[in-house]
Coordinates of C-alpha atoms and ligand atoms in Angstrom, one line a residue:
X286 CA 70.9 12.0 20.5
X287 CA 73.0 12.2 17.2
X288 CA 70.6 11.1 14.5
X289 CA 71.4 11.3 10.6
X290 CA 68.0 13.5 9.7
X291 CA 66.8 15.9 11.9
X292 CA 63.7 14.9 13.6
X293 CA 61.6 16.7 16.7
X294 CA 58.5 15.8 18.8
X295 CA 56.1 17.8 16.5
X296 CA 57.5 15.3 13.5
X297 CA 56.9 12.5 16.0
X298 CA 53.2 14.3 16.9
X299 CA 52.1 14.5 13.0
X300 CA 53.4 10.9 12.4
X301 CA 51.0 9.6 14.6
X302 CA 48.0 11.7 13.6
X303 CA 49.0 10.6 10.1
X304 CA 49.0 6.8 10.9
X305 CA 46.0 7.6 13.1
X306 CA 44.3 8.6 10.4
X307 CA 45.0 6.1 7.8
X308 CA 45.3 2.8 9.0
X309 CA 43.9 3.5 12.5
X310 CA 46.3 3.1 14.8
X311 CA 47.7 4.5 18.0
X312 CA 51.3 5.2 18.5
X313 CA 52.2 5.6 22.4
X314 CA 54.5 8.3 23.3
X315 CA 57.2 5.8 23.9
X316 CA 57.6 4.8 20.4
X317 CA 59.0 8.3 19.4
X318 CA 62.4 6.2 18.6
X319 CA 60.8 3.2 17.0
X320 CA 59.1 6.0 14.6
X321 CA 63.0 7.5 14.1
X322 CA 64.3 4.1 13.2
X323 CA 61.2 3.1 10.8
X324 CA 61.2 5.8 8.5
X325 CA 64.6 6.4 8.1
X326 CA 65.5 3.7 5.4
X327 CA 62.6 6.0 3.5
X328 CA 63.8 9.5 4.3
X329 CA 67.2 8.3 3.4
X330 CA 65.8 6.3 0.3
X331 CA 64.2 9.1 -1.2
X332 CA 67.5 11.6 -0.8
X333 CA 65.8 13.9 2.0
X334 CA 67.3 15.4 5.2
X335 CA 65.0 15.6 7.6
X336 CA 61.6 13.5 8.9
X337 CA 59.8 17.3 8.4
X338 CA 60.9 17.3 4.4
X339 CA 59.4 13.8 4.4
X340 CA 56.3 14.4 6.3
X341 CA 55.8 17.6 3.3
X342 CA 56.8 14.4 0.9
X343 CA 54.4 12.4 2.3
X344 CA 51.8 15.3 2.0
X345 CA 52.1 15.8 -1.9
X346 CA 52.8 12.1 -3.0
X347 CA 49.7 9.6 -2.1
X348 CA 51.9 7.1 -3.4
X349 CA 54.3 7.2 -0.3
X350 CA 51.2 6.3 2.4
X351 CA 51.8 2.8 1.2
X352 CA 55.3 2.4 2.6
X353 CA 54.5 4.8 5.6
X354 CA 51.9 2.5 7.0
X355 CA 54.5 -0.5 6.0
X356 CA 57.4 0.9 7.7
X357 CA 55.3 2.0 10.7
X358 CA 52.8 -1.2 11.3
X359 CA 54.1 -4.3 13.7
X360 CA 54.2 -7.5 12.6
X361 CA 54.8 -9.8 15.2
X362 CA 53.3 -13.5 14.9
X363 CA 54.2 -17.0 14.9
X364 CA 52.6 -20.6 13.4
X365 CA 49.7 -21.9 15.6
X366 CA 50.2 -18.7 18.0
X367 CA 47.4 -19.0 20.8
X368 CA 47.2 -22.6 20.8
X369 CA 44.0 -23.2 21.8
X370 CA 41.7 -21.0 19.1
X371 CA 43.2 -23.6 16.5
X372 CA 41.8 -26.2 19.1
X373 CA 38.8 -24.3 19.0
X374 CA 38.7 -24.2 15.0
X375 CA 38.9 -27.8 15.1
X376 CA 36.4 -28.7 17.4
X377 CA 33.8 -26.3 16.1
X378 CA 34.5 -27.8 12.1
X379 CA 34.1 -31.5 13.8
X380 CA 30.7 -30.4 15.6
X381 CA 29.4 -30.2 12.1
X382 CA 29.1 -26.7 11.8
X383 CA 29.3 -25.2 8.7
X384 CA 33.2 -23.9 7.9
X385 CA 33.0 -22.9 4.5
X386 CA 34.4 -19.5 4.5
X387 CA 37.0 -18.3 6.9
X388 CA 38.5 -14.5 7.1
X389 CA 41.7 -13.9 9.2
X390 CA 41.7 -10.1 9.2
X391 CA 45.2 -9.2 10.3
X392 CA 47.3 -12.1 8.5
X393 CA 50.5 -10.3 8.9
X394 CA 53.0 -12.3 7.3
X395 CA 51.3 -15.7 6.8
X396 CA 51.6 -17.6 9.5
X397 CA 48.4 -17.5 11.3
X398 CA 46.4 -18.0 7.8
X399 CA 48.5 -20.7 7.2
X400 CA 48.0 -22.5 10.4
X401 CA 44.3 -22.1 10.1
X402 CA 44.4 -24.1 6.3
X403 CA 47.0 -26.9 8.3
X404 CA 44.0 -27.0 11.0
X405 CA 41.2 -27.4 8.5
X406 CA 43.5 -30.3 7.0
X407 CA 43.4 -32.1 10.0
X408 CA 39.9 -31.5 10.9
X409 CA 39.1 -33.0 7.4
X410 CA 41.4 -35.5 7.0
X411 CA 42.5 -34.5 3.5
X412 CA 43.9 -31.5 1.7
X413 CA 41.0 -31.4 -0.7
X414 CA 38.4 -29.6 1.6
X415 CA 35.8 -26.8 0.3
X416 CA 36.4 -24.6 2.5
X417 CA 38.8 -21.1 1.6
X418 CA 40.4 -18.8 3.6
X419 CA 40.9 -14.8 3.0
X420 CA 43.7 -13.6 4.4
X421 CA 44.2 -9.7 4.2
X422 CA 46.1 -6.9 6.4
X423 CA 46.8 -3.5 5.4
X424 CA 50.4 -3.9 5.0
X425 CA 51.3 -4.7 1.3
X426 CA 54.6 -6.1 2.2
X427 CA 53.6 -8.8 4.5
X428 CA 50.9 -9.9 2.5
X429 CA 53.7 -10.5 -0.3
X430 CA 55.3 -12.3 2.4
X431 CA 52.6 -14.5 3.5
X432 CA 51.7 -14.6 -0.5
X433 CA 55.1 -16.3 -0.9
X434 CA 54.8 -18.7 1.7
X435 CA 58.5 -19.2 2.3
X436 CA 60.0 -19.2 6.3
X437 CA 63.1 -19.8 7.8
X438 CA 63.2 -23.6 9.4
X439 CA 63.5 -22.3 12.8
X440 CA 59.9 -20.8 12.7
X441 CA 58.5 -24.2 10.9
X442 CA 60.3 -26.6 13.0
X443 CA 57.6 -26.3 16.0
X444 CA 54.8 -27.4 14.1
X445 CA 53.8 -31.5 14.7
X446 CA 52.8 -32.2 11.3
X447 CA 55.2 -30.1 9.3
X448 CA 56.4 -33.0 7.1
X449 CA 52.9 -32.8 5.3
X450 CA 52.6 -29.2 4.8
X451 CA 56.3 -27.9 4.0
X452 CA 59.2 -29.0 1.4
X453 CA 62.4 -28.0 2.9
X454 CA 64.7 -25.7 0.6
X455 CA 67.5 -27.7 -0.6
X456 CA 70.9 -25.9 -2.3
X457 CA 70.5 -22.0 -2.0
X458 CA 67.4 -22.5 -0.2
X459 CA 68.7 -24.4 2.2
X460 CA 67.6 -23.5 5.7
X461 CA 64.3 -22.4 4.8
X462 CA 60.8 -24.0 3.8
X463 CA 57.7 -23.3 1.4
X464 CA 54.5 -24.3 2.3
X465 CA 53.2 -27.4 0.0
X466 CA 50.7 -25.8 -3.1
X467 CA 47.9 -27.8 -1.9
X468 CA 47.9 -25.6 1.3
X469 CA 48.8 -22.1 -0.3
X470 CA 45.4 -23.1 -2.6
X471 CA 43.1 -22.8 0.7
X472 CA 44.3 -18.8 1.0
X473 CA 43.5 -16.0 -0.8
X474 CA 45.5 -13.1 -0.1
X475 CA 44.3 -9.5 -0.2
X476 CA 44.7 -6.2 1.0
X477 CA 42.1 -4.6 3.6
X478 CA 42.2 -1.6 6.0
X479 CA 40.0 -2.2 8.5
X480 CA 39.7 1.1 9.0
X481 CA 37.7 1.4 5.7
X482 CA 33.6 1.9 5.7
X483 CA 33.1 -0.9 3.6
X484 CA 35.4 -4.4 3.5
X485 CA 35.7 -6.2 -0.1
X486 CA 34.8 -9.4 1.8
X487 CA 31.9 -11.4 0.9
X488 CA 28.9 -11.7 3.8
X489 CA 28.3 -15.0 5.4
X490 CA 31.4 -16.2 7.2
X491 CA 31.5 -18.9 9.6
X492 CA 35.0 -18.0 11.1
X493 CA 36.9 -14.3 11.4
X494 CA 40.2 -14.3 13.0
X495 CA 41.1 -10.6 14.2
X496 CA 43.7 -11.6 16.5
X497 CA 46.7 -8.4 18.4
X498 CA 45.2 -5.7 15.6
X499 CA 42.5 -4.3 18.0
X500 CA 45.1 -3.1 20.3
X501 CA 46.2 -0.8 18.0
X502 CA 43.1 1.7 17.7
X503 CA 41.0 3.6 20.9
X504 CA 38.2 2.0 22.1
X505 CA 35.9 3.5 19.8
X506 CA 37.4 2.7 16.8
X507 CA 37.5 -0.8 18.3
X508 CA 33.4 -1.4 18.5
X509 CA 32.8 0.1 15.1
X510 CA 35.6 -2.2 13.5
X511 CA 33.9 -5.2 14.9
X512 CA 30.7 -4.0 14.0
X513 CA 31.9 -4.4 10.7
X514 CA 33.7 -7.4 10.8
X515 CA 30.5 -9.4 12.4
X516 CA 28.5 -8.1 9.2
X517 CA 30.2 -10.1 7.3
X518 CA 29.9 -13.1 9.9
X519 CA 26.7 -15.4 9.7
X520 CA 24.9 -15.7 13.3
X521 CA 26.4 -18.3 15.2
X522 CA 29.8 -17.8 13.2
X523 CA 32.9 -17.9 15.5
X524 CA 34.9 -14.8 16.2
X525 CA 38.7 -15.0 17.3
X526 CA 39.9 -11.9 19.2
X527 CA 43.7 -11.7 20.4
X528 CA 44.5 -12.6 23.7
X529 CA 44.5 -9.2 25.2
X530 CA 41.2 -8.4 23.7
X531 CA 38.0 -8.7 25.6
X532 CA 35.1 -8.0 24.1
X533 CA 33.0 -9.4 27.0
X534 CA 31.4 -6.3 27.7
X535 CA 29.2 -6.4 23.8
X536 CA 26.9 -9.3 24.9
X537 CA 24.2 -8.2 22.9
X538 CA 26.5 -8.0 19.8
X539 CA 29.0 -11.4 20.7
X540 CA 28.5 -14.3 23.3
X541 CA 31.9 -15.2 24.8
X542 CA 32.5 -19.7 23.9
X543 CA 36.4 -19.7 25.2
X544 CA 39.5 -17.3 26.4
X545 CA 38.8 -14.3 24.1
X546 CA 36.5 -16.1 21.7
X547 CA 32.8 -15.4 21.1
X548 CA 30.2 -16.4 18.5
X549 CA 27.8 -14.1 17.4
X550 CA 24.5 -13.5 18.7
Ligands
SAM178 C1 50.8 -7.9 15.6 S1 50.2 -8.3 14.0 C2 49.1 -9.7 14.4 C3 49.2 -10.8 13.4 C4 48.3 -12.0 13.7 N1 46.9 -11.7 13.6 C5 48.7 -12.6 15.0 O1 47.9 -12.5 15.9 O2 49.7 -13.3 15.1 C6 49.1 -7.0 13.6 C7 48.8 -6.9 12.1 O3 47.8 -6.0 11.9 C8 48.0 -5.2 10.7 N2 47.2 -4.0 10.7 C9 47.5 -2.8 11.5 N3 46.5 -1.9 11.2 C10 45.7 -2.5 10.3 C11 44.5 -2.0 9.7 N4 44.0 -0.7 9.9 N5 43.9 -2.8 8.8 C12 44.3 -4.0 8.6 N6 45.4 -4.6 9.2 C13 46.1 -3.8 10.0 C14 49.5 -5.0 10.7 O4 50.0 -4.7 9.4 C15 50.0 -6.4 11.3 O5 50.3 -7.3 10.2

C-alpha cells in the first residue's frame, strides 16, 4: 500500500503496547490501518517521516501521550443512546432514591452527560435540581467538546424536548445548537483515566454511567476498573454498563435491576 510515512507491523505492535499501557486499551489486529490513518495528521504535524521516528518522538516527549491517546481513542455516541438506562435514571430518581451525585465515566463528547442532566430535568420538573453530574474521559479533546456543548442540528433534532434545552445558532451558527446554561450548570467536566489507581472523584455516588469503554480493555483490567468505580458508588447506587457489557457473572460485587444494569450489593 502507498502510504506517505513509512509504517510496518512492529510500528503497528509497539502502538498498541503503548496505548495498552496508558489508557488501557486493546487494539485488535484489524485496526493496523485505522492506527495508519490516526496518527498521521501527527507524524505529518510534527515534520517527521516515518510512524518509527514518531514512536522515538513519542518516547522522549511526555507531552505527545496526550494527543496519542486522542488520536487513537473512539468516540462514538449519540443523545439518549440506550434508551431505556435514561428510563431507568428516571424511574429510580422518582422512587425517591437519593440522586444527588451522578458520575458518567466515559462522556466522550457530551452527549450522554448531557442527556442524563435533560433526564434529571424531567424527573424533577425544573432545571433548578441539586443534584451534579461529573463527566470525565481520558480524551482531552472531547471533553473540550462536550465542555462547549455545541452540536450539529441533525444530532439534536431526535430529542422530544429539545426546545427546552437547546437555542438554535442563528447567522454563522446556523445549523447547529448550544445546550441552554441552566443545563451545562448540572456538569462538571474533567479528565480521568480509568486506568489510574486512584480516581479524583468524590465517594458516595448514587449513579455511575460507564457505558462501550469496558470493551476496550481484557477482562482483567475490566474487574479491577469496576472495582474502582463501585468504590466510589454508595451501596444500592445504580451502575450503567454498555450494552455489550455483562457483568452478570460479579454477583457478589453488583446485582443485575435491567439489560446491562446492576446496583451494587
Ligand atoms: C465509544 S465512547 C463511549 C461514549 C459513551 N459512554 C457512550 O456510551 O455513548 C468510549 C469513550 O471512552 C473513552 N476512554 C477510552 N479509554 C479510556 C480510559 N482509559 N479512561 C477514560 N476514558 C477512556 C474514550 O476517549 C471515548 O470517549
Amino acid at each position: 500500500m502507498d502510504r506517505e510515512f513509512a509504517y510496518t507491523d512492529a510500528d503497528f505492535n509497539k502502538v498498541r503496547a503503548e496505548l495498552r499501557a496508558l489508557a488501557g486499551i486493546n487494539l485488535a489486529d484489524s485496526k493496523i490501518s485505522l492506527v495508519y490513518s490516526r496518527l498521521a495528521p501527527r507524524v505529518r504535524k510534527l515534520g517527521l517521516n516515518s510512524v518509527k521516528n514518531y514512536l522515538s518522538y513519542l518516547e522522549t516527549h511526555p507531552d505527545e501521550q496526550e494527543h496519542f491517546i486522542n488520536a487513537l481513542t473512539t468516540n462514538l455516541t449519540s443523545f439518549f443512546r440506550e434508551p431505556h438506562h435514561f428510563e431507568l435514571l428516571k424511574e429510580f430518581i422518582q422512587s425517591g432514591e437519593q440522586c444527588e451525585r451522578i458520575w458518567c465515566a466515559a462522556s466522550s463528547t457530551g452527549e450522554e452527560p448531557y442527556s442524563i442532566a435533560m433526564t434529571l430535568v424531567e424527573a424533577f420538573g425544573r432545571f433548578d435540581v441539586t443534584s451534579k453530574i461529573v463527566a470525565s474521559d481520558i480524551d482531552s479533546n472531547v471533553l473540550n467538546k462536550a465542555s462547549q456543548g455545541v452540536y450539529p442540528i441533525e444530532k439534536v433534532d431526535p430529542i422530544s424536548n429539545k426546545k427546552s434545552f437547546f437555542l438554535k445558532g442563528k447567522a454563522h451558527n446556523q445549523g447547529s445548537a448550544k445546550v441552554v446554561p441552566q443545563l451545562r450548570n448540572l456538569i462538571e467536566f474533567r479528565q480521568v483515566n480509568l486506568l489510574d489507581n486512584q480516581y479524583p472523584v468524590q465517594e458516595g455516588m448514587d449513579v455511575i454511567f460507564c457505558r462501550n469503554v469496558m470493551i476496550y480493555f481484557d477482562k482483567e483490567t475490566q474487574v479491577q476498573i469496576l472495582e474502582k468505580l463501585l468504590q466510589k458508588l454508595r451501596p444500592g447506587g445504580l451502575y450503567i454498563a454498555g450494552h455489550s457489557e455483562n457483568f452478570n457473572h460479579l454477583g457478589h460485587l453488583i446485582t443485575p435491576v435491567g439489560r446491562t444494569a446492576y446496583r451494587k450489593v
